[in-house]
Amino acid sequence: MAASTLVPVLTLPQPIVLLPTARIQAFLDEPAGLKLVELVQRSDAQLVVGTVPCTSASEVYSWGTGARVVRVVRTVSRSSDKAFQVTLHGLSRLYYPDTQSGAPFNPNDLIELTAERPKPDGPPSQEAVATFRAAAAKLLDHLARDTNQQSRRDVYVKISHMLEEVSDDRTPWMADVIVAGINKLDYNDKLAYLSAVAVNDRLRRATELFVKQASISEVTKKIAQSIDETLSKQQKEFFLRQQLAAIQRELQALTRSSNQDAPGGIRPSGVSELDDPEQAEAEDMAEIKHKIEAMAKDSEERKMAVREWKRFQRIPSGSVEHGVIRNYLEWLTSIPWPSSSAYATATSSDKLRDRAFLENARKQLDEDHYGLEKIKKRLIEYLAVVRLKQLQAEREVSQQPSASHTHTVSGDASPQRTEGDATSRALALISHALNSRHAASAGVTGVNEKAQAQSQPQAGAQSGEAGLPAQLPSTGDKQKPKRGAASKAVKGPILLFVGPPGTGKTSLGQSIARALDRPFQRISLGGVRDEAEIRGHRRTYVASGPGSIVQALRKAGRPDPVILLDEIDKIGQSNFHGDPAAALLEVLDPEQNHSFNDHYINVPIDLSQVLFICTSNSLETISAPLLDRCEIVHLSGYTYDEKLHIARKFLLPKQLKANGLSPEHIVLTEPALLRIATHYTREAGVRSLERAIGAVVRHKAVEWAEYVDSSGNDDISRVPDQVVDGAGFTYKKVVEEHELEKILGIARWDEEEMHREERRGLVYGLVVTGMGEGGILPIETIAIPGSGHLKLTGSLGEVIKESGELALSWVKSHAYDLYITKLRSEDPLKVPDPIDIHLHLPSGAVKKDGPSAGIAMTCAFVSLLTGACVPTNVAMTGEITLRGRVGPVGGIKEKVLGAHRARITKVILPWANRKDVEHDVPAEIRAEMQFVFARTMDEVLEAAFGKGVLNWRRSMMVMESRL
């Protein structure tokens, strides 16, 4: 570089670039024009200034051109930006070391910059000159043949003669002349050429530009020849659309490989899928064809796809069958086949190989759910099995020697360079030119790969599959495609979450999906009554389609998603549409689902990598074969302590965010939150609790909005404890317990169950409501004049009625032992006076059934006939037999939690349920209550009435011994 000098520089707006030997005209505003006129007047010779492209307001390009000011004139335009017009002639290149110090820069402005003039280089190489002459001659020939004006044609011919006669030393100057004369050059290409100082580099860049322009000219001419030029003016729109379609076909032929590396295909940026329906049609069909090529050879899905593709090509586009086959091909190719190369990388095996997998899974479960320790323990076991099976399968595959693999690797050696390489490089340059405005990466790699693939011996034209090239080299025509380790592994037990609504069954499935880094899909089976909704409709039906399993696979986009079968207990029963529950047997059977058959697809689909999780509210309506395939995990519900933690950690922040508030706006006290949980909600889950908290937050949001509007305060981030403005609007961020009735209304659940009375014939049993919430239920009995019958009321089912009869029979058989009668043969309901016993269970509108009230009914009958009373702090549950044995019952955790909430301190349970208390009931609850586990009714009566309250007549049989 020569010494630096400070020169006046004219900034050129985009896309104007002044190259050496070129002449341009530019407009200047009033200040810049006057300044340039002053410089011209002060200059002794013809003024030379610098020009520089202004790429942005903060920076100019580092290279520019020294230009001679040919003419400066004042225009007659009224626009202030076009006060002067200047004509410049480019002379030589200039380098500007400092391009940012004078920022901001305005286009068409006259500034001063330090400029350096590069030193002249030596003569160019013979190879560069020869390549340049050939490319320039070819371009000039194309331009001369394509133009319709004789004057332009003569100019191109003269330049061709000059090119032949010019010496090698003058070829860089000739390159500047020709490049400056090309009007359709890209702005970035002009800048890159301007920065080429070395003569060899300048000739190389010019050659690339000439090849690009010549190729564009060839493609344009080919497109123009493929369209009928005799179309009338009324068909102008059709002509333009045909031209766009032809251009798009040429682009797809060049960039198909690079644009379709991803499974779903990649559209160039800046192109809308709504621009041209014909363009979208061509892209969709190319995508379908690419996915068929990606399928494993000799696989069932590829055979079916190739057969349907051939039919699709033969059927006219206006036929109804054409649309049916197209729809089928779209579904068939959108399924993530495990053997397809398009989905080869879509697995989560890397996640399973991580040594911190289980630790991360525990952290994920703890973040998503509070409590449920037993459930989390089972899920961690489940994920551990999944991880071990994956690692074991990968180890087995790595130990198997594969001769075919060795052959394949040896056949994949890089091909030798052929004569087509020059053509492929030219095509790459054309692709870069045509796609430079649509994609950051011009797709040169994809074109080279395509050209190299065409040079391989396995040409696509030899595959014989309707123009579908072979995707992989074949090692044997009869050998089936081998699946990888992922297809063999990861098949754990199918979990069935059973529990009341709102206990987190669905969110647990989502946590498992996040822990495994797999897509999550939910299929709601509630109300499904048609087998075709699971297996799909056959293609012979109108508007047929695949079933919900295939639809979930398509949405997931991977062969190993986590699919949640929600509400499996509410699936429809068998009818004339088929049995949907029976259709699930194949889906949930690990021995069969590797070849699941959907009626619409009609190709075996591998579901062995899918992790199925089912949810249900009860087990009674699930068929036995379907239940046998699942491992049952019970979610019994949350304690009040767990609900309070969930409300603090999850529900309250969620509602604050949903209602536009922050934690500084509301402080919900512990007594208020506990009252919401106990008096305004009664459920095993937390949905009603979330709705109640949301109502409180919305009430405070209204108060805060009214205060902000009335006070005119724009800063809503800082909230004092209590504010009162002049208009009388108050806002108190602390929500107390006594304010809940004003906000939520009268409590739905009162404390009636805590106010109990001790009276004859009244005993408290333990129940589980239909909402999964435990509680106590009084069992009331009275004696009325009658004929010795038992009357049962309270919407009782058959089982609970039988329990009442069993209880009365047991009392009658032990009436003599309990001093109710004086003789064993006497009936306590007829002696001394005939009476009837009326047993009633309150809440008559609620249906009740089950055997768990047996011992409570027995104690009620004993209390009624003996006059002894059971204390009000005692509750019981258990089944009774005629022998007086106490059988186990279910729902122990819910019943114990309900008793604790009702302030029951002593609970009588069957001996067989002691393990349920130890495993399910929280330790803090066990510490506050007394549990009595009974085997017989004698132990129950002693625990219920107290030791020594009931008198027993123990008769002993005396037998005479004879020898």
Short mmCIF file of C-alpha atoms in Angstrom, two decimals, residues 810 818 855 858-860 862-863 866 868-871 873-876 884 886 906-909 930-952 954:
data_model
loop_
_atom_site.label_atom_id
_atom_site.label_comp_id
_atom_site.label_asym_id
_atom_site.label_seq_id
_atom_site.Cartn_x
_atom_site.Cartn_y
_atom_site.Cartn_z
CA TRP A 810 -74.12 -62.31 63.73
CA LEU A 818 -73.90 -60.44 75.09
CA ILE A 855 -68.22 -54.12 61.39
CA THR A 858 -72.51 -54.77 63.74
CA CYS A 859 -71.35 -52.30 66.41
CA ALA A 860 -74.46 -50.18 65.74
CA VAL A 862 -74.91 -54.17 69.47
CA SER A 863 -75.10 -50.58 70.77
CA THR A 866 -77.32 -53.45 74.71
CA ALA A 868 -73.83 -49.18 75.36
CA CYS A 869 -72.51 -46.24 73.35
CA VAL A 870 -69.46 -46.01 71.11
CA PRO A 871 -67.32 -42.89 71.81
CA ASN A 873 -63.70 -40.22 68.62
CA VAL A 874 -63.84 -43.81 67.31
CA ALA A 875 -64.42 -44.77 63.65
CA MET A 876 -64.07 -48.11 61.92
CA GLY A 884 -67.24 -63.05 62.90
CA VAL A 886 -62.93 -59.17 59.84
CA LYS A 906 -58.98 -43.95 67.22
CA VAL A 907 -59.49 -46.02 64.08
CA ILE A 908 -60.39 -49.72 63.98
CA LEU A 909 -59.13 -51.49 60.86
CA GLN A 930 -54.35 -44.72 67.44
CA PHE A 931 -54.81 -47.70 65.15
CA VAL A 932 -56.41 -50.95 66.31
CA PHE A 933 -56.08 -53.88 63.92
CA ALA A 934 -58.70 -56.56 64.60
CA ARG A 935 -59.05 -60.13 63.36
CA THR A 936 -62.48 -60.95 64.86
CA MET A 937 -65.61 -59.13 65.96
CA ASP A 938 -64.75 -59.78 69.59
CA GLU A 939 -61.65 -57.61 69.21
CA VAL A 940 -63.67 -54.97 67.33
CA LEU A 941 -66.32 -54.73 70.08
CA GLU A 942 -63.69 -54.49 72.80
CA ALA A 943 -61.81 -51.73 70.91
CA ALA A 944 -65.00 -49.82 70.05
CA PHE A 945 -66.86 -49.88 73.39
CA GLY A 946 -63.84 -50.15 75.64
CA LYS A 947 -62.51 -52.96 77.74
CA GLY A 948 -65.07 -54.28 80.21
CA VAL A 949 -68.01 -52.22 78.93
CA LEU A 950 -69.77 -55.19 77.34
CA ASN A 951 -70.46 -58.23 79.50
CA TRP A 952 -69.86 -61.58 77.86
CA ARG A 954 -68.71 -67.34 78.29
#
